[in-house]
XYZ file of C-alpha atoms in Angstrom:
659
model
C 37.572 32.202 3.127
C 34.864 33.590 5.400
C 31.373 33.842 3.968
C 30.141 37.469 3.794
C 27.355 38.280 6.256
C 25.135 39.448 3.397
C 25.297 35.995 1.779
C 24.723 34.262 5.138
C 21.613 36.359 5.701
C 20.363 35.646 2.176
C 20.853 31.887 2.600
C 19.044 31.938 5.959
C 16.167 33.893 4.433
C 15.928 31.479 1.488
C 15.881 28.459 3.822
C 13.095 30.017 5.879
C 11.038 30.936 2.792
C 11.427 27.498 1.186
C 10.510 25.671 4.411
C 7.431 27.896 4.728
C 6.416 27.025 1.163
C 7.063 23.310 1.838
C 4.830 23.532 4.908
C 2.040 25.297 3.015
C 2.234 22.839 0.120
C 2.821 19.458 1.776
C 1.192 19.881 5.206
C -1.574 22.454 4.737
C -2.248 21.650 1.060
C -2.528 25.421 0.556
C 0.428 26.691 -1.548
C 1.186 30.413 -1.618
C 3.386 30.564 -4.723
C 3.544 28.976 -8.155
C 5.890 26.047 -8.759
C 8.133 28.226 -10.920
C 8.723 30.698 -8.069
C 9.453 27.839 -5.643
C 11.939 26.325 -8.106
C 13.640 29.700 -8.513
C 14.150 30.076 -4.741
C 15.469 26.522 -4.401
C 17.888 26.960 -7.316
C 19.248 30.153 -5.750
C 19.853 28.384 -2.428
C 21.522 25.422 -4.143
C 23.858 27.791 -5.987
C 24.762 29.668 -2.784
C 25.510 26.438 -0.940
C 27.606 25.126 -3.823
C 29.655 28.343 -3.830
C 29.947 28.339 -0.019
C 29.763 24.730 1.322
C 30.022 25.950 4.922
C 26.486 27.359 4.549
C 24.993 23.854 4.296
C 23.054 22.825 7.418
C 21.455 19.417 8.133
C 17.987 20.984 8.123
C 18.467 22.863 4.846
C 15.729 22.015 2.300
C 18.516 21.183 -0.163
C 19.475 18.227 2.053
C 16.243 16.278 1.595
C 18.364 13.908 -0.508
C 22.068 13.929 0.107
C 23.272 10.860 1.986
C 25.252 8.078 0.357
C 23.567 4.674 -0.026
C 23.750 2.526 3.124
C 25.190 -0.972 3.197
C 22.578 -1.875 5.798
C 20.328 -0.200 8.376
C 21.505 0.240 11.955
C 19.269 -0.859 14.824
C 18.003 1.822 17.213
C 16.098 1.540 20.479
C 12.906 3.541 20.916
C 12.826 5.729 24.021
C 9.280 4.485 24.620
C 8.204 1.172 23.011
C 6.019 1.357 19.896
C 3.192 -0.985 20.837
C 0.771 -2.801 18.565
C -3.014 -2.529 18.888
C -5.662 -5.045 19.779
C -8.355 -5.589 17.132
C -12.140 -5.479 17.115
C -13.788 -7.103 14.109
C -17.432 -6.374 14.902
C -19.698 -4.220 17.064
C -19.856 -6.707 19.944
C -16.058 -6.742 20.308
C -15.954 -2.938 20.294
C -18.667 -2.748 22.955
C -16.722 -5.275 25.056
C -13.650 -2.999 24.783
C -15.695 0.008 25.909
C -17.188 -1.990 28.781
C -13.702 -2.980 29.999
C -12.646 0.674 29.933
C -15.633 1.656 32.092
C -15.010 -1.171 34.547
C -11.313 -0.363 34.999
C -11.984 3.357 35.442
C -15.159 2.796 37.545
C -16.981 5.351 35.375
C -20.607 5.187 34.208
C -20.779 8.224 31.893
C -19.788 8.034 28.208
C -16.062 8.256 27.592
C -14.619 10.492 24.891
C -12.480 8.742 22.277
C -10.263 10.148 19.564
C -11.238 8.343 16.354
C -9.047 8.353 13.257
C -8.614 6.230 10.114
C -6.202 3.319 10.455
C -3.798 3.920 7.606
C -2.412 0.929 5.766
C 1.209 2.050 5.820
C 4.381 1.759 7.882
C 4.692 3.085 11.459
C 7.726 5.278 12.147
C 9.249 7.165 15.065
C 10.681 10.668 14.467
C 13.100 11.999 17.099
C 13.568 15.769 17.383
C 16.167 17.466 19.578
C 15.911 21.236 20.023
C 13.326 21.117 17.221
C 15.657 19.473 14.677
C 15.014 16.033 13.178
C 17.910 13.834 14.305
C 16.562 10.345 13.655
C 13.785 8.470 11.903
C 13.203 4.787 12.630
C 10.765 2.048 11.686
C 8.630 0.384 14.352
C 10.521 -2.916 14.053
C 9.678 -5.247 16.945
C 8.329 -2.367 19.020
C 11.470 -2.060 21.169
C 14.020 -1.699 18.360
C 13.614 -0.393 14.825
C 15.745 0.295 11.786
C 17.429 3.672 11.432
C 16.000 5.075 8.168
C 16.805 8.737 8.908
C 18.237 9.500 5.459
C 15.145 8.074 3.776
C 12.728 9.781 6.180
C 14.350 13.123 5.348
C 13.367 12.723 1.678
C 9.631 12.762 2.505
C 8.464 16.344 1.849
C 5.766 16.351 4.556
C 8.222 15.350 7.318
C 9.412 18.594 8.975
C 13.211 18.799 9.239
C 12.688 21.474 11.901
C 9.598 21.831 14.112
C 7.687 25.093 13.808
C 6.615 27.572 16.430
C 7.380 27.146 20.133
C 6.273 24.974 23.014
C 7.637 21.671 21.758
C 9.749 19.625 24.208
C 13.574 19.820 24.064
C 13.520 16.156 23.056
C 10.392 14.621 21.544
C 9.662 11.434 19.628
C 6.698 11.830 17.290
C 4.877 8.778 15.992
C 3.463 8.641 12.477
C 2.455 6.451 9.573
C 4.327 6.643 6.271
C 2.071 5.749 3.362
C 1.770 6.046 -0.386
C -1.328 7.852 -1.729
C -3.480 5.861 -4.158
C -2.745 8.196 -7.079
C 1.000 8.067 -6.440
C 0.857 4.274 -6.162
C -0.868 4.020 -9.534
C 1.718 6.312 -11.175
C 4.609 4.395 -9.597
C 3.306 1.014 -10.760
C 2.692 2.357 -14.262
C 6.272 3.651 -14.399
C 7.699 0.422 -12.994
C 5.754 -1.641 -15.529
C 6.874 0.613 -18.391
C 10.500 0.291 -17.298
C 10.202 -3.470 -16.892
C 10.595 -3.311 -13.109
C 8.717 -5.135 -10.377
C 5.246 -3.704 -9.697
C 3.885 -3.563 -6.153
C 0.814 -5.505 -5.024
C -0.631 -2.696 -2.880
C 0.263 0.786 -1.546
C 1.403 -0.580 1.823
C 4.017 -2.830 0.226
C 5.074 0.071 -1.984
C 5.495 2.374 1.031
C 7.432 -0.215 3.043
C 9.675 -1.101 0.119
C 10.332 2.542 -0.692
C 11.218 3.509 2.893
C 13.683 0.611 3.186
C 15.687 1.446 0.065
C 19.408 1.511 0.836
C 19.810 4.469 -1.538
C 17.885 7.572 -0.314
C 17.780 8.909 -3.878
C 15.502 5.999 -4.824
C 13.263 6.726 -1.830
C 13.065 10.377 -2.887
C 11.643 9.305 -6.249
C 8.717 7.550 -4.550
C 5.553 9.556 -3.709
C 5.602 8.975 0.075
C 3.595 10.972 2.614
C 3.149 10.893 6.384
C 0.389 11.471 8.933
C 1.566 12.018 12.524
C -0.723 10.533 15.158
C 0.924 10.912 18.557
C 3.893 11.518 20.833
C 5.884 8.582 22.182
C 8.381 10.399 24.384
C 8.749 13.992 25.547
C 11.338 15.486 27.895
C 10.729 18.191 30.497
C 7.582 19.598 28.880
C 4.071 18.715 30.090
C 2.014 17.547 27.123
C -1.647 18.528 26.595
C -4.246 16.733 28.726
C -6.049 14.983 25.849
C -5.056 13.137 22.697
C -7.168 15.506 20.598
C -5.177 18.456 21.964
C -1.910 16.604 21.256
C -2.979 16.319 17.613
C -3.626 20.074 17.577
C -0.169 20.656 19.106
C 1.413 18.476 16.407
C -0.255 20.647 13.766
C 1.154 23.784 15.419
C 4.632 22.189 15.374
C 4.328 21.760 11.595
C 3.428 18.068 11.538
C 0.883 16.706 9.069
C -2.123 15.248 10.917
C -4.964 13.255 9.355
C -7.856 15.699 8.732
C -10.411 12.928 9.312
C -9.468 12.577 13.024
C -12.324 13.472 15.397
C -13.192 13.328 19.099
C -16.385 11.286 19.583
C -18.503 10.525 22.618
C -19.039 6.968 23.802
C -19.165 3.684 21.937
C -22.141 4.889 19.858
C -20.065 7.839 18.689
C -17.317 5.382 17.711
C -19.764 3.270 15.700
C -21.211 6.337 13.974
C -17.683 7.423 13.013
C -16.851 3.904 11.786
C -19.906 3.929 9.506
C -19.135 7.411 8.215
C -15.494 6.590 7.411
C -16.552 3.277 5.890
C -18.773 5.162 3.426
C -15.949 7.569 2.563
C -13.289 4.852 2.446
C -13.001 4.431 -1.319
C -13.046 8.194 -1.921
C -10.165 8.861 0.474
C -6.851 9.506 -1.318
C -5.121 6.849 0.802
C -5.748 3.216 1.770
C -7.182 2.427 5.216
C -8.069 -0.920 6.734
C -10.101 0.228 9.720
C -10.505 2.880 12.419
C -8.421 3.439 15.574
C -10.079 4.574 18.804
C -8.018 5.996 21.685
C -9.310 7.093 25.083
C -9.006 10.859 24.762
C -7.923 11.829 28.288
C -4.221 11.288 28.979
C -4.776 10.652 32.714
C -7.276 7.897 31.825
C -4.686 6.379 29.471
C -2.139 6.342 32.276
C -4.566 4.665 34.682
C -5.513 2.016 32.121
C -1.909 1.133 31.269
C -0.844 -1.741 29.014
C -1.337 -5.450 28.621
C 1.351 -7.545 26.950
C 2.431 -5.448 23.917
C -0.739 -3.375 23.488
C -2.292 -0.411 25.331
C -5.581 -1.066 27.146
C -6.816 2.376 26.107
C -6.734 1.922 22.297
C -8.132 -0.528 19.771
C -8.297 -0.963 15.989
C -11.792 -1.564 14.558
C -11.012 -3.409 11.322
C -12.976 -3.319 8.063
C -13.933 -6.612 6.379
C -11.183 -8.306 4.356
C -10.519 -6.777 0.933
C -8.798 -9.695 -0.787
C -9.800 -13.302 -1.468
C -8.860 -16.101 -3.895
C -11.122 -17.531 -6.612
C -11.129 -18.918 -10.195
C -11.615 -17.134 -13.560
C -14.480 -18.792 -15.467
C -14.335 -16.472 -18.502
C -13.032 -13.127 -19.775
C -15.494 -10.813 -21.566
C -15.400 -7.209 -22.787
C -17.706 -4.424 -21.597
C -18.245 -1.208 -23.552
C -18.329 2.012 -21.532
C -19.985 5.346 -22.252
C -16.860 6.652 -24.031
C -16.585 3.490 -26.126
C -13.757 2.073 -24.014
C -13.576 -1.720 -24.047
C -12.757 -3.098 -20.605
C -11.820 -6.757 -20.126
C -13.842 -8.236 -17.271
C -13.136 -11.516 -15.503
C -16.223 -13.646 -14.816
C -15.373 -15.335 -11.525
C -16.404 -18.224 -9.386
C -18.443 -16.188 -6.819
C -16.437 -15.270 -3.691
C -17.211 -13.179 -0.587
C -14.863 -10.151 -0.484
C -15.094 -7.107 1.780
C -18.653 -7.808 2.846
C -20.180 -8.598 -0.575
C -20.276 -11.513 -3.016
C -18.109 -10.805 -6.061
C -18.613 -12.609 -9.378
C -17.057 -10.037 -11.767
C -13.758 -8.162 -11.566
C -12.129 -5.617 -13.856
C -8.866 -6.280 -15.674
C -8.654 -2.561 -16.597
C -7.206 -2.782 -20.130
C -5.291 -5.073 -22.489
C -1.891 -4.003 -21.151
C -2.917 -4.924 -17.614
C -4.526 -8.178 -18.756
C -1.377 -9.278 -20.551
C 0.967 -8.002 -17.832
C -0.892 -10.048 -15.225
C -1.290 -12.853 -17.777
C -4.826 -13.735 -16.695
C -6.388 -16.629 -18.597
C -9.578 -18.656 -18.296
C -9.297 -21.273 -15.550
C -6.594 -19.418 -13.593
C -6.685 -19.130 -9.806
C -6.490 -15.426 -8.913
C -6.460 -13.016 -5.978
C -9.373 -10.567 -6.129
C -9.417 -7.239 -4.310
C -12.328 -4.913 -3.790
C -10.707 -1.774 -5.188
C -13.929 0.138 -4.552
C -17.502 -0.292 -3.447
C -18.487 -1.144 -7.009
C -15.485 -2.325 -9.018
C -13.433 -5.254 -7.673
C -10.187 -6.002 -9.522
C -8.000 -9.007 -10.245
C -4.671 -8.447 -8.446
C -2.604 -11.364 -9.740
C -2.573 -14.989 -10.821
C -1.400 -17.536 -8.242
C 0.011 -20.987 -8.943
C 0.059 -20.907 -12.780
C -0.797 -24.249 -14.413
C 1.464 -25.954 -16.924
C -1.191 -26.274 -19.626
C -3.150 -23.045 -20.042
C -5.376 -21.658 -22.821
C -3.961 -19.093 -25.249
C -3.748 -15.498 -23.951
C -6.956 -13.463 -24.225
C -7.000 -11.266 -27.361
C -8.682 -7.930 -28.011
C -11.830 -8.412 -30.155
C -11.767 -6.791 -33.593
C -15.496 -5.960 -33.453
C -17.469 -4.223 -30.691
C -19.469 -6.865 -28.763
C -22.449 -4.461 -28.619
C -22.780 -2.991 -32.130
C -20.176 -4.882 -34.234
C -18.418 -1.636 -35.148
C -14.651 -1.764 -35.567
C -12.507 -1.580 -32.435
C -9.549 0.819 -32.587
C -6.645 1.384 -30.210
C -4.388 4.430 -30.511
C -0.660 3.777 -30.240
C -0.231 6.051 -27.229
C -3.241 4.706 -25.303
C -3.756 1.594 -23.204
C -7.509 1.672 -23.864
C -9.197 0.271 -26.991
C -12.438 1.906 -28.136
C -15.504 1.123 -30.208
C -15.857 3.479 -33.171
C -19.672 3.267 -33.108
C -20.124 6.524 -31.162
C -23.750 7.312 -30.456
C -24.775 4.480 -32.755
C -23.476 1.985 -30.182
C -26.289 1.046 -27.790
C -23.857 0.493 -24.919
C -22.393 3.958 -25.250
C -25.797 5.490 -25.648
C -27.130 3.904 -22.453
C -24.006 4.754 -20.486
C -23.876 8.333 -21.767
C -27.528 8.988 -20.911
C -27.118 7.286 -17.535
C -24.164 9.547 -16.755
C -26.039 12.612 -18.000
C -28.974 11.853 -15.684
C -26.886 10.848 -12.641
C -27.229 12.595 -9.291
C -24.044 14.674 -9.552
C -24.764 15.575 -13.172
C -28.314 16.627 -14.195
C -29.851 14.765 -11.237
C -32.948 13.342 -12.988
C -34.571 11.423 -10.158
C -36.160 8.112 -11.152
C -34.270 7.689 -14.428
C -32.383 4.489 -13.610
C -30.510 1.998 -15.738
C -33.451 -0.283 -16.515
C -35.657 2.600 -17.624
C -32.856 4.058 -19.761
C -32.439 0.653 -21.388
C -36.151 0.594 -22.264
C -36.047 4.133 -23.667
C -32.994 3.349 -25.806
C -34.270 -0.008 -27.029
C -37.644 1.541 -27.917
C -35.652 4.228 -29.800
C -37.405 6.966 -27.831
C -34.039 8.371 -26.690
C -30.953 8.496 -28.891
C -29.201 11.500 -27.317
C -29.633 13.298 -23.979
C -31.661 15.980 -25.766
C -34.389 13.418 -26.504
C -35.094 13.150 -22.766
C -36.573 16.663 -22.878
C -38.873 15.714 -25.789
C -40.490 12.738 -24.042
C -44.270 12.778 -23.769
C -46.479 11.051 -21.265
C -48.129 8.857 -23.920
C -44.717 7.491 -24.933
C -43.798 6.649 -21.335
C -47.092 4.873 -20.666
C -46.201 2.364 -23.365
C -43.172 1.196 -21.369
C -43.126 -1.818 -19.066
C -44.148 -1.111 -15.438
C -44.809 2.557 -16.172
C -48.062 3.878 -14.722
C -49.514 7.376 -14.875
C -48.046 8.484 -11.534
C -44.585 7.180 -12.421
C -44.748 8.904 -15.814
C -45.815 12.192 -14.214
C -43.020 11.950 -11.619
C -40.384 11.279 -14.280
C -41.528 14.141 -16.508
C -41.527 16.455 -13.474
C -37.982 15.350 -12.594
C -36.824 15.953 -16.167
C -38.394 19.404 -16.094
C -36.754 20.237 -12.731
C -33.370 19.258 -14.097
C -33.550 22.117 -16.613
C -32.517 24.499 -13.817
C -28.931 23.493 -13.119
C -25.418 24.926 -12.952
C -22.879 25.236 -15.728
C -20.503 22.952 -13.811
C -23.111 20.182 -13.574
C -24.029 20.592 -17.238
C -20.411 20.324 -18.382
C -19.863 17.252 -16.211
C -23.080 15.713 -17.576
C -21.828 15.926 -21.174
C -19.405 13.105 -20.430
C -16.331 14.670 -22.024
C -13.438 12.302 -21.511
C -11.403 13.108 -18.382
C -13.642 16.028 -17.404
C -14.766 15.085 -13.910
C -16.601 17.206 -11.378
C -13.542 19.186 -10.272
C -12.496 20.007 -13.842
C -16.061 20.919 -14.801
C -16.262 23.261 -11.803
C -12.915 24.837 -12.761
C -14.106 25.412 -16.337
C -17.384 26.937 -15.156
C -15.616 29.246 -12.693
C -13.048 30.322 -15.293
C -15.377 31.012 -18.247
C -18.588 31.919 -16.405
C -20.795 30.941 -19.356
C -20.905 28.347 -22.141
C -20.208 30.449 -25.234
C -16.561 31.376 -24.559
C -15.832 27.785 -23.600
C -17.226 26.503 -26.909
C -14.830 28.746 -28.820
C -11.772 28.281 -26.587
C -8.705 26.634 -28.082
C -6.187 24.459 -26.252
C -3.893 27.397 -25.468
C -6.696 29.137 -23.577
C -7.908 25.982 -21.860
C -4.550 25.079 -20.319
C -4.728 28.358 -18.386
C -7.660 26.897 -16.428
C -6.720 25.328 -13.059
C -6.950 21.508 -13.217
C -6.710 21.458 -17.040
C -3.561 20.151 -18.716
C -2.722 19.698 -22.406
C -4.359 16.260 -22.681
C -7.632 17.354 -21.068
C -7.596 20.554 -23.134
C -7.301 18.401 -26.270
C -10.243 16.249 -25.153
C -12.415 19.349 -24.626
C -11.469 20.929 -27.959
C -12.021 17.624 -29.737
C -15.438 17.148 -28.134
C -16.785 20.546 -29.136
C -15.212 20.314 -32.586
C -17.484 17.355 -33.429
C -20.572 18.765 -35.129
C -22.965 16.201 -33.639
C -21.803 17.096 -30.123
C -22.338 20.808 -30.783
C -25.786 20.013 -32.159
C -26.761 18.099 -29.009
C -25.492 20.907 -26.768
C -27.426 23.503 -28.793
C -30.566 21.336 -28.682
C -30.307 20.993 -24.896
C -30.094 24.772 -24.504
C -33.007 25.302 -26.938
C -35.079 22.786 -24.951
C -34.834 24.948 -21.839
C -31.738 23.958 -19.860
C -30.473 27.054 -18.073
C -28.052 27.982 -15.319
C -27.101 31.188 -13.520
C -24.275 32.970 -15.320
C -21.386 33.963 -13.079
C -20.328 37.378 -14.340
C -16.646 36.773 -13.990
C -13.669 37.277 -16.284
C -10.893 34.713 -16.356
C -8.467 37.089 -14.635
C -10.877 38.287 -11.931
C -11.310 36.715 -8.520
C -14.755 35.890 -7.155
C -16.228 37.614 -4.083
C -15.326 34.570 -1.959
C -11.870 34.100 -3.491
C -9.408 32.620 -0.993
C -12.017 31.928 1.700
C -12.398 28.430 3.154
C -15.860 27.183 4.181
C -17.029 24.091 6.057
C -20.652 22.932 5.842
C -22.424 20.987 8.605
C -25.949 20.046 9.634
C -29.137 20.335 7.566
C -29.391 23.645 5.696
C -32.823 25.253 5.452
C -32.897 26.652 1.894
C -30.641 24.323 -0.091
C -28.793 21.035 0.142
C -25.166 21.006 1.270
C -24.191 19.954 -2.269
C -25.983 23.004 -3.700
C -24.311 25.250 -1.145
C -20.916 23.770 -2.014
C -21.479 24.446 -5.726
C -22.549 28.041 -5.042
C -19.487 28.718 -2.874
C -17.180 27.283 -5.549
C -18.882 29.356 -8.263
C -18.073 32.475 -6.234
C -14.414 31.518 -5.876
C -14.455 29.974 -2.387
C -13.162 26.580 -1.250
C -15.119 23.961 0.700
C -13.290 21.761 3.188
C -14.565 18.663 4.974
C -13.141 19.528 8.395
C -12.794 22.549 10.662
C -9.290 23.868 11.312
C -7.565 27.127 12.149
C -7.516 28.029 8.451
C -11.329 27.759 8.178
C -12.872 31.189 7.535
C -16.546 30.300 7.946
C -18.605 27.374 9.248
C -22.076 27.215 7.656
C -24.143 25.400 10.289
C -27.641 24.049 9.746
C -29.972 22.092 12.012
C -28.479 19.207 14.041
C -24.913 20.440 13.610
C -22.530 18.270 15.620
C -18.832 18.138 16.452
C -17.801 20.548 13.679
C -19.880 23.296 15.318
C -18.251 22.659 18.703
C -14.788 22.727 17.187
C -15.546 25.947 15.256
C -16.723 27.610 18.476
C -13.566 26.442 20.262
C -11.296 27.806 17.508
C -13.224 31.061 17.174
C -14.288 30.400 13.572
C -17.084 32.640 12.266
C -20.386 30.712 12.158
């Protein structure tokens, strides 16, 4: 039976709408509709296609998962080989690379490079014909890869159909499939709970997920992709620079790494390397270095290839993140929320550029799952600039000590240790009576992104707590100069500077104040969302869980934490004392249902601002409903440019962004 034209038109419209929402959500990270509306549209399309199977097309969003499991993967040949990259491990090797480029091109001026993070994932080749995805393959040996088309199609950020116009009739787009850190953590937690095999790192998880014989299993894994280039293109002349190719990929609907930049000369490369290195642990994905590519396509062609690597590109690697050492002891640290964290005391080892002698074991479940015991040989990874972690035990001995047990008493205050049935974390019940919690809570309260009390470091906090001058954050605002002068290494000037810093901190923002209170699971983003939603403290203090879950970034668990915190009388007392002692912030006159004057606008900040820091400007924009992005794109509404603005200003001018 023929399908009525009305139903055909409706199905086509639904496909177009859903693909647009997929693009906004997965590629631009800027959704236009709520999840419920998206689900409604998808359900309607599924029902239409079930009633009329002839409506199903290969590029339909309902076909993200639909193929039967494969017995094995077929081999495919890449139209253009997928080459590997040479490596530079230090500045001298990078400068040698740049020098070779200059010599081969006979050029003296600085050369522009496209610089982008080197993702720790799996390289893939996506072939599009007439804009439709027809094949996805792994890199393999560079000449031949495995056909993983059905699995590639399950990745939401891979376009099944290219957008816009101007793309070649046949084009092979290169990209890196990876697993975000948050998704990796959730996957491992689920695998451990189900008794499955946990992955060692996100790269292994991404590779294993993409090579599942059953696409339905791949679809359950939180995979993403960043596209970084074009391998083959028919008939169409590609842009003249790699940076412009990345812009073209964006216009075709491909997800491109927002951290990619065009830099000038080897010094620009090194500056970028340092900047990305500082951001590395805060990025939502794992990287193991930076890739530099000569920006001009004609220069790339002149430079050519050597062996299996292009002469015009190189990977500048970060120091190794994993090493092997021995566990000398396992102790328990008490955090500011009372959480007891098992910590491995290690035989010192050099990892990722620093000497590591301590590594976290996270919690008792992790400790027992990894079965770490004193004397074991372990692999240690620097999971962040501050907190290395034990990855796994290697070569278990026959005779080992008994498994490490959770202490019954807090190692700091001897209060009882409790662990809720539904939580992996055990906690000290000592509250503010526990010196460890007191020090940590005050340290967090005074930290730069909280109340920003300059000069109030860990050692000074320890003295103040041990001298019983400070028991709660409110006591900081009662300190007198005579009390400070009695402390070790505290002179008159230091005392005056500290008191001045404490006084300056009284003028803050509601978001900073809420973050400073140290409510469990209320980070900076949640604190900012609460401040923007309620506008002032009083309605937040009285809000129940049903009201709180209406706030963006607040779910039922976080809502319960907030309600529980303000329900405790001693917490309310401290908050009231802090307000009575002079802490104030500008009230944003804004009802929960109203939008701010900057609602929906995207800002980028660059250079040195004259009247405030960039952090202060970011907070003010967010208070007024705007969003702050780290990079300039076509969706940027305004660039706020201060002194010594660099590449972001040039890009904003090129794109016509208001400055």
